[in-house]
JSON list of C-alpha atoms in Angstrom, two decimals:
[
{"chain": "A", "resi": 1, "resn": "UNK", "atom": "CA", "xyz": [0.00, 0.00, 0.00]},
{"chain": "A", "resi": 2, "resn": "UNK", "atom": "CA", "xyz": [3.04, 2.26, 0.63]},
{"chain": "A", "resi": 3, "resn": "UNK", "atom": "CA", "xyz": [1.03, 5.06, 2.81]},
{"chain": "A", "resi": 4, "resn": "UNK", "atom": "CA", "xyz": [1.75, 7.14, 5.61]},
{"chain": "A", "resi": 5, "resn": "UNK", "atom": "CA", "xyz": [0.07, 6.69, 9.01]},
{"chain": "A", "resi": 6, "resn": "UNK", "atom": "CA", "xyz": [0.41, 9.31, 12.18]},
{"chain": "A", "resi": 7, "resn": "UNK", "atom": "CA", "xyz": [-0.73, 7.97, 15.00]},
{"chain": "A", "resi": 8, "resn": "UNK", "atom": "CA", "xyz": [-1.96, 9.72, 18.64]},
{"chain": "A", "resi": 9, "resn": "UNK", "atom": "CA", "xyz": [-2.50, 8.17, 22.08]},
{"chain": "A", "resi": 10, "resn": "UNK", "atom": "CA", "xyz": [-0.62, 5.18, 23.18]},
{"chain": "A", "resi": 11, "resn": "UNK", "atom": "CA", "xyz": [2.76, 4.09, 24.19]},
{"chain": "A", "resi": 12, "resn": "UNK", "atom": "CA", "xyz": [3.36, 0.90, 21.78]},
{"chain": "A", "resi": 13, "resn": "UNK", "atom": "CA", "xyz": [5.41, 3.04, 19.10]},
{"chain": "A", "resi": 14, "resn": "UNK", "atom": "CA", "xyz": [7.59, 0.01, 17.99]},
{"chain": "A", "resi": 15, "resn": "UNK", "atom": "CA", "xyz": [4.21, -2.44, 17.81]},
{"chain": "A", "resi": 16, "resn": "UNK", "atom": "CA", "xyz": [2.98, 0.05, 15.50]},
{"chain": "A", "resi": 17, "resn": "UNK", "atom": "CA", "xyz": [5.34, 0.43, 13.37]},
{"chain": "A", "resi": 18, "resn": "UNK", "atom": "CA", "xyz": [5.89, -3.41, 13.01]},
{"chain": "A", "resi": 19, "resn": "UNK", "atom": "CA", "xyz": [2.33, -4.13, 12.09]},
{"chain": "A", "resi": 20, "resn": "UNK", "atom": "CA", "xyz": [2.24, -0.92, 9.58]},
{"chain": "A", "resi": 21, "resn": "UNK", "atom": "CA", "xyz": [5.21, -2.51, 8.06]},
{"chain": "A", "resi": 22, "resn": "UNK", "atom": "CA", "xyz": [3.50, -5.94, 7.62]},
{"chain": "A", "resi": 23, "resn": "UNK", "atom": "CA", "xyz": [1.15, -3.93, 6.14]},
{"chain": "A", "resi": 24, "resn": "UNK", "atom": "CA", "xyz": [3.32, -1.87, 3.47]},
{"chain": "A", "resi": 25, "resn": "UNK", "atom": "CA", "xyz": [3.06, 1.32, 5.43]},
{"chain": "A", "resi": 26, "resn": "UNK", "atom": "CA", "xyz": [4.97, 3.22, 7.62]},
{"chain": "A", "resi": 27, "resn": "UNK", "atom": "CA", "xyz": [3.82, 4.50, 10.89]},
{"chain": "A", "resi": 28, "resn": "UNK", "atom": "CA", "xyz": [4.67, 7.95, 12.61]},
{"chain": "A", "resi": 29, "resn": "UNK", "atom": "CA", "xyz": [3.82, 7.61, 16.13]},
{"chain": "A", "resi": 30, "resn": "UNK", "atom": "CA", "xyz": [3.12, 10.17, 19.19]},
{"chain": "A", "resi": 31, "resn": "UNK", "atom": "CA", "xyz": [2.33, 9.43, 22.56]},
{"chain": "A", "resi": 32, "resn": "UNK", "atom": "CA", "xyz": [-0.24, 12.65, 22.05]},
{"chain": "A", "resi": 33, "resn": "UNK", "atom": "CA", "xyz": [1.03, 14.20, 25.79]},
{"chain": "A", "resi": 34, "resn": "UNK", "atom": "CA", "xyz": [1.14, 17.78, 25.58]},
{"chain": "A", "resi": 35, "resn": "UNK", "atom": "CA", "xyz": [2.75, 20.83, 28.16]},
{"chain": "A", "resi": 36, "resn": "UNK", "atom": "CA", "xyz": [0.71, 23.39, 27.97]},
{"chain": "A", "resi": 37, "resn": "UNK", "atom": "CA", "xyz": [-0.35, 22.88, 24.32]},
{"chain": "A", "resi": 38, "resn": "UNK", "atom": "CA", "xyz": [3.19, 22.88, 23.47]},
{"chain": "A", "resi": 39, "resn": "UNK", "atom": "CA", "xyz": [3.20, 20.05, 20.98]},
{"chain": "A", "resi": 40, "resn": "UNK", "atom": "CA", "xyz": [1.46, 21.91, 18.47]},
{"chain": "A", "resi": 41, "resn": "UNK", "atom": "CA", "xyz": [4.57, 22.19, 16.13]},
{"chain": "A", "resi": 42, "resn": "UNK", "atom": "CA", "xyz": [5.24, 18.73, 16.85]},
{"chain": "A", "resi": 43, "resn": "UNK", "atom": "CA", "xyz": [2.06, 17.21, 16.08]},
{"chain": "A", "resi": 44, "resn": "UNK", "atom": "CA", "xyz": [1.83, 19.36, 12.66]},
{"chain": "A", "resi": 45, "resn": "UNK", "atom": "CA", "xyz": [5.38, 18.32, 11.57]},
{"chain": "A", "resi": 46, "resn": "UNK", "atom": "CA", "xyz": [3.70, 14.35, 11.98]},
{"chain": "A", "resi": 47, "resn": "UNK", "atom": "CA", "xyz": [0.44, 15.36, 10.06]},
{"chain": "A", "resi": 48, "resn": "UNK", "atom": "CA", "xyz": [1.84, 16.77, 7.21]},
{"chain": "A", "resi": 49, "resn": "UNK", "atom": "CA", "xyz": [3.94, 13.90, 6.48]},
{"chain": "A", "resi": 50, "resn": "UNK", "atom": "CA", "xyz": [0.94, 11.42, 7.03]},
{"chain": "A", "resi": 51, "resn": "UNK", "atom": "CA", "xyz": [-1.50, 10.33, 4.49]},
{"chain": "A", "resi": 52, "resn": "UNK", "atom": "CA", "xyz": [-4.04, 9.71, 7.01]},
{"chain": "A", "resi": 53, "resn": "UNK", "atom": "CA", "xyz": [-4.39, 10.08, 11.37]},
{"chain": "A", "resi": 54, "resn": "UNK", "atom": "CA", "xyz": [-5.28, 7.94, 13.78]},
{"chain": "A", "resi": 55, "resn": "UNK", "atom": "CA", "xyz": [-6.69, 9.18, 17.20]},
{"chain": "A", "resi": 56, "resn": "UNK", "atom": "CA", "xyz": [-6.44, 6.53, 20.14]},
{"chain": "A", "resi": 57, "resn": "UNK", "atom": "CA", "xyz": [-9.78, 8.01, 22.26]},
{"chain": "A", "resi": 58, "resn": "UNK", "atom": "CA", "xyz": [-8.86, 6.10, 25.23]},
{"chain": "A", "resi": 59, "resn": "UNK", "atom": "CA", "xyz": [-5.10, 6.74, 25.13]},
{"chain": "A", "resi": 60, "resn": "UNK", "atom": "CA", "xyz": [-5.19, 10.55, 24.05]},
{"chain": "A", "resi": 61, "resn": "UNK", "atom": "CA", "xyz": [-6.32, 13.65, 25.88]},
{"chain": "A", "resi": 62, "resn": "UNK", "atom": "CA", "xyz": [-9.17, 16.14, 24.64]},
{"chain": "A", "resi": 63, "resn": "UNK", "atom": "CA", "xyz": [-6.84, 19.16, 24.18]},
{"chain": "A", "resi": 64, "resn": "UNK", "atom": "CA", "xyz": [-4.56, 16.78, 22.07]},
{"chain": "A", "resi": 65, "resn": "UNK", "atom": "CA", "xyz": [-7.25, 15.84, 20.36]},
{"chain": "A", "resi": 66, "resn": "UNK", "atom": "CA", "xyz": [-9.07, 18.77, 19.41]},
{"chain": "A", "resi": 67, "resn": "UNK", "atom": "CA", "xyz": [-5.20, 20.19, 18.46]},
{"chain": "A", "resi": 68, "resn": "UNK", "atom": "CA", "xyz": [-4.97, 16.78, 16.02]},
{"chain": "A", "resi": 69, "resn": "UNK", "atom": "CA", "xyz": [-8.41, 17.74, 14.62]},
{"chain": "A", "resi": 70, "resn": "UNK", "atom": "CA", "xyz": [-7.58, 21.34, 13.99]},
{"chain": "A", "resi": 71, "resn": "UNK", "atom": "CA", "xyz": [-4.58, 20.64, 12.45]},
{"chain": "A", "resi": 72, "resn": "UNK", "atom": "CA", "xyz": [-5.56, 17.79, 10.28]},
{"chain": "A", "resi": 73, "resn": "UNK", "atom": "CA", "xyz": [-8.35, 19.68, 8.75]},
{"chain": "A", "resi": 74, "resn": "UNK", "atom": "CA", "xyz": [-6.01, 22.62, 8.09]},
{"chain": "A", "resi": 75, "resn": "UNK", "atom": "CA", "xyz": [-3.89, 20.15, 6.13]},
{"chain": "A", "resi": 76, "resn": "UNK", "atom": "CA", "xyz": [-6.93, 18.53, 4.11]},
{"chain": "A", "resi": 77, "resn": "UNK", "atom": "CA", "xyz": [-6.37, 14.82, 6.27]},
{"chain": "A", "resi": 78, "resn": "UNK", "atom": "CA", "xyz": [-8.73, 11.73, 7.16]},
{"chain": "A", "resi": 79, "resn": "UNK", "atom": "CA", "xyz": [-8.45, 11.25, 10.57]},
{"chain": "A", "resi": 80, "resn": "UNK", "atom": "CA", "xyz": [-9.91, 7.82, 12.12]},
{"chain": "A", "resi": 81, "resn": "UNK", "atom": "CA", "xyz": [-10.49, 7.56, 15.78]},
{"chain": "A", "resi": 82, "resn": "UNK", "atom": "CA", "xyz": [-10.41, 4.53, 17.31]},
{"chain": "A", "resi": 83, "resn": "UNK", "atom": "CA", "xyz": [-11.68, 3.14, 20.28]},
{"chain": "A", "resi": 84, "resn": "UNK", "atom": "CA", "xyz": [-9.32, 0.67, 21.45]},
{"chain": "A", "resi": 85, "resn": "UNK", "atom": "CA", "xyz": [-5.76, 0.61, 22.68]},
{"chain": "A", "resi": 86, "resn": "UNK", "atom": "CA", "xyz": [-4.45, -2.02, 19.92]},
{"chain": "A", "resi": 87, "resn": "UNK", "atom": "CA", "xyz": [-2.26, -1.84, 17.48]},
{"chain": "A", "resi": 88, "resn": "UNK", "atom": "CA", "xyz": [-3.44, -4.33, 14.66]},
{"chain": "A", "resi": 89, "resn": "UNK", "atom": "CA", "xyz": [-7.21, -2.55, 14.80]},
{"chain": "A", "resi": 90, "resn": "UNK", "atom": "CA", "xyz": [-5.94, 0.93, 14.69]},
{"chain": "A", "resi": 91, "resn": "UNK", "atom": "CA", "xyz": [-3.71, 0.38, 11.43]},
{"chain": "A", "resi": 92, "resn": "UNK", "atom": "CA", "xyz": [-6.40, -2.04, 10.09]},
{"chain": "A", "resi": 93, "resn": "UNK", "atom": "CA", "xyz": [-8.94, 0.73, 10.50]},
{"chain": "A", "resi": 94, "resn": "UNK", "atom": "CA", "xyz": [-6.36, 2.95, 8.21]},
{"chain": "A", "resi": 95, "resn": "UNK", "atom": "CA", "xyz": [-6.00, 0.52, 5.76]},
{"chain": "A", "resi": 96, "resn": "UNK", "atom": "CA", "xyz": [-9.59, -0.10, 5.09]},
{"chain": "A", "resi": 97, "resn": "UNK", "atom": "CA", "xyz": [-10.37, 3.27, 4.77]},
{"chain": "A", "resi": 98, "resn": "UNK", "atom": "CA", "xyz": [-7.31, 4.27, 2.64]},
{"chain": "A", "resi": 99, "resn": "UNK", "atom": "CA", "xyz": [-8.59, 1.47, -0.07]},
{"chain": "A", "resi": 100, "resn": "UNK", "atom": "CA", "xyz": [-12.02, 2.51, 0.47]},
{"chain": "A", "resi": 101, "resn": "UNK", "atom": "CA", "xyz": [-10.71, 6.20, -0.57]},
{"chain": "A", "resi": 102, "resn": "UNK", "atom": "CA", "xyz": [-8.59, 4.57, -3.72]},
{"chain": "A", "resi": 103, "resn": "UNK", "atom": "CA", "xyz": [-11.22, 2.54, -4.99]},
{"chain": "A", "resi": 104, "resn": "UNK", "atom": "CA", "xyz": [-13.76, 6.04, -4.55]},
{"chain": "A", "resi": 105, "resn": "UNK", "atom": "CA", "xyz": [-10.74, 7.98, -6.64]}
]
């Protein structure tokens, strides 16, 4: 598939990026903590790179959230938020959506 996934919430960076690989994608992870709203730079320097976002609800704040959201309409992204902590549903959740979006195109 060869696409770019950011995800938000979680601590399982390496997981992610093993199953994305399996996959044919790579995976740009961040824990989604903020100080003070701080990570706004960060999280944009992640989104823009990404072909589509993934928000862990149960692993990521509401003010990183709503920063995520902001910035990932401002950039024109899909973001998916899942429910779950896992790994293998959040990139699966991606990947159906991406080829869902390729067969639309």
């Amino acid at each position: 598939m060869n696409k770019t996934i950011a995800i938000f919430g979680g601590s399982q960076e390496k997981t992610y990026q093993k199953i994305g690989a399996k996959h044919g994608c790579k995976v740009l992870f961040h824990q989604g903590k903020t100080r003070n709203g701080g990570n706004k730079k960060e999280f944009r320097n992640i989104i823009k790179k990404a072909d589509i976002v993934v928000c862990l609800v149960g692993a990521l704040g509401h003010v990183s959230m709503d920063v995520v959201k902001e910035i990932s309409k401002k950039n024109n992204k899909t973001i998916v938020y899942h429910n779950g902590f896992g790994a293998s549903g959040a990139i699966q959740s991606c990947i159906t959506i991406m080829s869902e979006m390729q067969s639309a195109a």
